[in-house]
Amino acid sequence: MEVGWIAAIIIGGLAGWFAEMVMKSNTGIFMNIVLGIVGALVASWLFRQVGFTLPFNSALINYLITGFIGACILIFVGRLIRR
């Protein structure tokens, strides 16, 4: 099951916002949406490579969790590159 574009933007924004709060980065709403959407793509690719799947039946919850984890990874890598 996939999410639509509007749901991806909304859930990506939430995932990016949660990652922003946890990682204590000061990004705006647009960057939160980008981090959440790109983070979901990155994390889902990484999960497939290691054979990990989320146990939830809801695509929205899976997308939110995957986007959050991916956004945290992107923020972490961005901080490493800036150093």
mmCIF file with all atom_site columns, C-alpha atoms in Angstrom:
data_model
loop_
_atom_site.group_PDB
_atom_site.id
_atom_site.type_symbol
_atom_site.label_atom_id
_atom_site.label_alt_id
_atom_site.label_comp_id
_atom_site.label_asym_id
_atom_site.label_entity_id
_atom_site.label_seq_id
_atom_site.pdbx_PDB_ins_code
_atom_site.Cartn_x
_atom_site.Cartn_y
_atom_site.Cartn_z
_atom_site.occupancy
_atom_site.B_iso_or_equiv
_atom_site.pdbx_formal_charge
_atom_site.auth_seq_id
_atom_site.auth_comp_id
_atom_site.auth_asym_id
_atom_site.auth_atom_id
_atom_site.pdbx_PDB_model_num
ATOM 1  C CA . MET A 1 1  ? 0.000  0.000  0.000  1.00 0.00 ? 1  MET A CA 1
ATOM 2  C CA . GLU A 1 2  ? 1.335  3.412  -0.953 1.00 0.00 ? 2  GLU A CA 1
ATOM 3  C CA . VAL A 1 3  ? 0.491  6.921  0.182  1.00 0.00 ? 3  VAL A CA 1
ATOM 4  C CA . GLY A 1 4  ? -0.526 9.699  -2.194 1.00 0.00 ? 4  GLY A CA 1
ATOM 5  C CA . TRP A 1 5  ? 1.363  12.902 -2.886 1.00 0.00 ? 5  TRP A CA 1
ATOM 6  C CA . ILE A 1 6  ? -0.623 15.046 -0.468 1.00 0.00 ? 6  ILE A CA 1
ATOM 7  C CA . ALA A 1 7  ? -0.317 12.463 2.298  1.00 0.00 ? 7  ALA A CA 1
ATOM 8  C CA . ALA A 1 8  ? 3.416  12.155 1.549  1.00 0.00 ? 8  ALA A CA 1
ATOM 9  C CA . ILE A 1 9  ? 3.851  15.925 1.952  1.00 0.00 ? 9  ILE A CA 1
ATOM 10 C CA . ILE A 1 10 ? 1.880  16.047 5.194  1.00 0.00 ? 10 ILE A CA 1
ATOM 11 C CA . ILE A 1 11 ? 3.445  12.940 6.726  1.00 0.00 ? 11 ILE A CA 1
ATOM 12 C CA . GLY A 1 12 ? 6.896  13.931 5.438  1.00 0.00 ? 12 GLY A CA 1
ATOM 13 C CA . GLY A 1 13 ? 6.471  17.316 7.119  1.00 0.00 ? 13 GLY A CA 1
ATOM 14 C CA . LEU A 1 14 ? 5.522  15.649 10.392 1.00 0.00 ? 14 LEU A CA 1
ATOM 15 C CA . ALA A 1 15 ? 8.410  13.184 10.173 1.00 0.00 ? 15 ALA A CA 1
ATOM 16 C CA . GLY A 1 16 ? 10.856 16.004 9.395  1.00 0.00 ? 16 GLY A CA 1
ATOM 17 C CA . TRP A 1 17 ? 9.447  18.100 12.225 1.00 0.00 ? 17 TRP A CA 1
ATOM 18 C CA . PHE A 1 18 ? 9.800  15.233 14.723 1.00 0.00 ? 18 PHE A CA 1
ATOM 19 C CA . ALA A 1 19 ? 13.372 14.647 13.508 1.00 0.00 ? 19 ALA A CA 1
ATOM 20 C CA . GLU A 1 20 ? 14.095 18.374 13.828 1.00 0.00 ? 20 GLU A CA 1
ATOM 21 C CA . MET A 1 21 ? 12.941 18.311 17.455 1.00 0.00 ? 21 MET A CA 1
ATOM 22 C CA . VAL A 1 22 ? 14.861 15.150 18.347 1.00 0.00 ? 22 VAL A CA 1
ATOM 23 C CA . MET A 1 23 ? 18.068 16.128 16.536 1.00 0.00 ? 23 MET A CA 1
ATOM 24 C CA . LYS A 1 24 ? 17.781 19.775 17.656 1.00 0.00 ? 24 LYS A CA 1
ATOM 25 C CA . SER A 1 25 ? 18.290 21.240 14.197 1.00 0.00 ? 25 SER A CA 1
ATOM 26 C CA . ASN A 1 26 ? 16.759 24.538 13.204 1.00 0.00 ? 26 ASN A CA 1
ATOM 27 C CA . THR A 1 27 ? 15.174 23.957 9.821  1.00 0.00 ? 27 THR A CA 1
ATOM 28 C CA . GLY A 1 28 ? 12.070 25.503 8.366  1.00 0.00 ? 28 GLY A CA 1
ATOM 29 C CA . ILE A 1 29 ? 8.827  23.870 7.316  1.00 0.00 ? 29 ILE A CA 1
ATOM 30 C CA . PHE A 1 30 ? 9.943  23.386 3.701  1.00 0.00 ? 30 PHE A CA 1
ATOM 31 C CA . MET A 1 31 ? 13.150 21.669 4.781  1.00 0.00 ? 31 MET A CA 1
ATOM 32 C CA . ASN A 1 32 ? 11.171 19.503 7.236  1.00 0.00 ? 32 ASN A CA 1
ATOM 33 C CA . ILE A 1 33 ? 8.976  18.296 4.378  1.00 0.00 ? 33 ILE A CA 1
ATOM 34 C CA . VAL A 1 34 ? 12.011 17.605 2.180  1.00 0.00 ? 34 VAL A CA 1
ATOM 35 C CA . LEU A 1 35 ? 13.831 15.806 5.000  1.00 0.00 ? 35 LEU A CA 1
ATOM 36 C CA . GLY A 1 36 ? 10.779 13.679 5.755  1.00 0.00 ? 36 GLY A CA 1
ATOM 37 C CA . ILE A 1 37 ? 10.108 12.672 2.150  1.00 0.00 ? 37 ILE A CA 1
ATOM 38 C CA . VAL A 1 38 ? 13.740 12.091 1.157  1.00 0.00 ? 38 VAL A CA 1
ATOM 39 C CA . GLY A 1 39 ? 14.384 10.481 4.533  1.00 0.00 ? 39 GLY A CA 1
ATOM 40 C CA . ALA A 1 40 ? 11.555 8.005  3.914  1.00 0.00 ? 40 ALA A CA 1
ATOM 41 C CA . LEU A 1 41 ? 13.105 7.087  0.578  1.00 0.00 ? 41 LEU A CA 1
ATOM 42 C CA . VAL A 1 42 ? 16.575 6.676  2.079  1.00 0.00 ? 42 VAL A CA 1
ATOM 43 C CA . ALA A 1 43 ? 15.420 4.696  5.109  1.00 0.00 ? 43 ALA A CA 1
ATOM 44 C CA . SER A 1 44 ? 13.125 2.423  3.101  1.00 0.00 ? 44 SER A CA 1
ATOM 45 C CA . TRP A 1 45 ? 16.034 1.662  0.740  1.00 0.00 ? 45 TRP A CA 1
ATOM 46 C CA . LEU A 1 46 ? 18.298 0.921  3.728  1.00 0.00 ? 46 LEU A CA 1
ATOM 47 C CA . PHE A 1 47 ? 15.627 -1.252 5.341  1.00 0.00 ? 47 PHE A CA 1
ATOM 48 C CA . ARG A 1 48 ? 15.257 -3.288 2.145  1.00 0.00 ? 48 ARG A CA 1
ATOM 49 C CA . GLN A 1 49 ? 19.022 -3.781 1.926  1.00 0.00 ? 49 GLN A CA 1
ATOM 50 C CA . VAL A 1 50 ? 19.166 -5.327 5.406  1.00 0.00 ? 50 VAL A CA 1
ATOM 51 C CA . GLY A 1 51 ? 15.823 -7.148 5.106  1.00 0.00 ? 51 GLY A CA 1
ATOM 52 C CA . PHE A 1 52 ? 14.028 -5.138 7.803  1.00 0.00 ? 52 PHE A CA 1
ATOM 53 C CA . THR A 1 53 ? 10.282 -4.473 7.647  1.00 0.00 ? 53 THR A CA 1
ATOM 54 C CA . LEU A 1 54 ? 8.098  -2.508 10.019 1.00 0.00 ? 54 LEU A CA 1
ATOM 55 C CA . PRO A 1 55 ? 5.409  -4.586 11.757 1.00 0.00 ? 55 PRO A CA 1
ATOM 56 C CA . PHE A 1 56 ? 2.530  -2.131 11.299 1.00 0.00 ? 56 PHE A CA 1
ATOM 57 C CA . ASN A 1 57 ? -0.326 -2.725 8.852  1.00 0.00 ? 57 ASN A CA 1
ATOM 58 C CA . SER A 1 58 ? -0.860 0.987  8.216  1.00 0.00 ? 58 SER A CA 1
ATOM 59 C CA . ALA A 1 59 ? 1.088  2.527  5.337  1.00 0.00 ? 59 ALA A CA 1
ATOM 60 C CA . LEU A 1 60 ? 0.770  5.956  6.972  1.00 0.00 ? 60 LEU A CA 1
ATOM 61 C CA . ILE A 1 61 ? 2.387  4.840  10.226 1.00 0.00 ? 61 ILE A CA 1
ATOM 62 C CA . ASN A 1 62 ? 5.124  2.983  8.356  1.00 0.00 ? 62 ASN A CA 1
ATOM 63 C CA . TYR A 1 63 ? 5.808  6.064  6.216  1.00 0.00 ? 63 TYR A CA 1
ATOM 64 C CA . LEU A 1 64 ? 5.910  8.319  9.292  1.00 0.00 ? 64 LEU A CA 1
ATOM 65 C CA . ILE A 1 65 ? 8.356  6.079  11.155 1.00 0.00 ? 65 ILE A CA 1
ATOM 66 C CA . THR A 1 66 ? 10.505 5.477  8.086  1.00 0.00 ? 66 THR A CA 1
ATOM 67 C CA . GLY A 1 67 ? 10.521 9.202  7.278  1.00 0.00 ? 67 GLY A CA 1
ATOM 68 C CA . PHE A 1 68 ? 11.502 10.066 10.845 1.00 0.00 ? 68 PHE A CA 1
ATOM 69 C CA . ILE A 1 69 ? 14.388 7.580  10.900 1.00 0.00 ? 69 ILE A CA 1
ATOM 70 C CA . GLY A 1 70 ? 15.559 8.661  7.458  1.00 0.00 ? 70 GLY A CA 1
ATOM 71 C CA . ALA A 1 71 ? 15.339 12.357 8.334  1.00 0.00 ? 71 ALA A CA 1
ATOM 72 C CA . CYS A 1 72 ? 17.421 11.751 11.467 1.00 0.00 ? 72 CYS A CA 1
ATOM 73 C CA . ILE A 1 73 ? 20.005 9.942  9.333  1.00 0.00 ? 73 ILE A CA 1
ATOM 74 C CA . LEU A 1 74 ? 20.079 12.816 6.830  1.00 0.00 ? 74 LEU A CA 1
ATOM 75 C CA . ILE A 1 75 ? 20.485 15.425 9.582  1.00 0.00 ? 75 ILE A CA 1
ATOM 76 C CA . PHE A 1 76 ? 23.306 13.369 11.131 1.00 0.00 ? 76 PHE A CA 1
ATOM 77 C CA . VAL A 1 77 ? 25.111 12.964 7.787  1.00 0.00 ? 77 VAL A CA 1
ATOM 78 C CA . GLY A 1 78 ? 24.633 16.676 7.050  1.00 0.00 ? 78 GLY A CA 1
ATOM 79 C CA . ARG A 1 79 ? 26.278 17.545 10.340 1.00 0.00 ? 79 ARG A CA 1
ATOM 80 C CA . LEU A 1 80 ? 29.204 15.242 9.580  1.00 0.00 ? 80 LEU A CA 1
ATOM 81 C CA . ILE A 1 81 ? 29.718 16.858 6.193  1.00 0.00 ? 81 ILE A CA 1
ATOM 82 C CA . ARG A 1 82 ? 29.635 20.404 7.609  1.00 0.00 ? 82 ARG A CA 1
ATOM 83 C CA . ARG A 1 83 ? 32.434 19.658 10.057 1.00 0.00 ? 83 ARG A CA 1
#
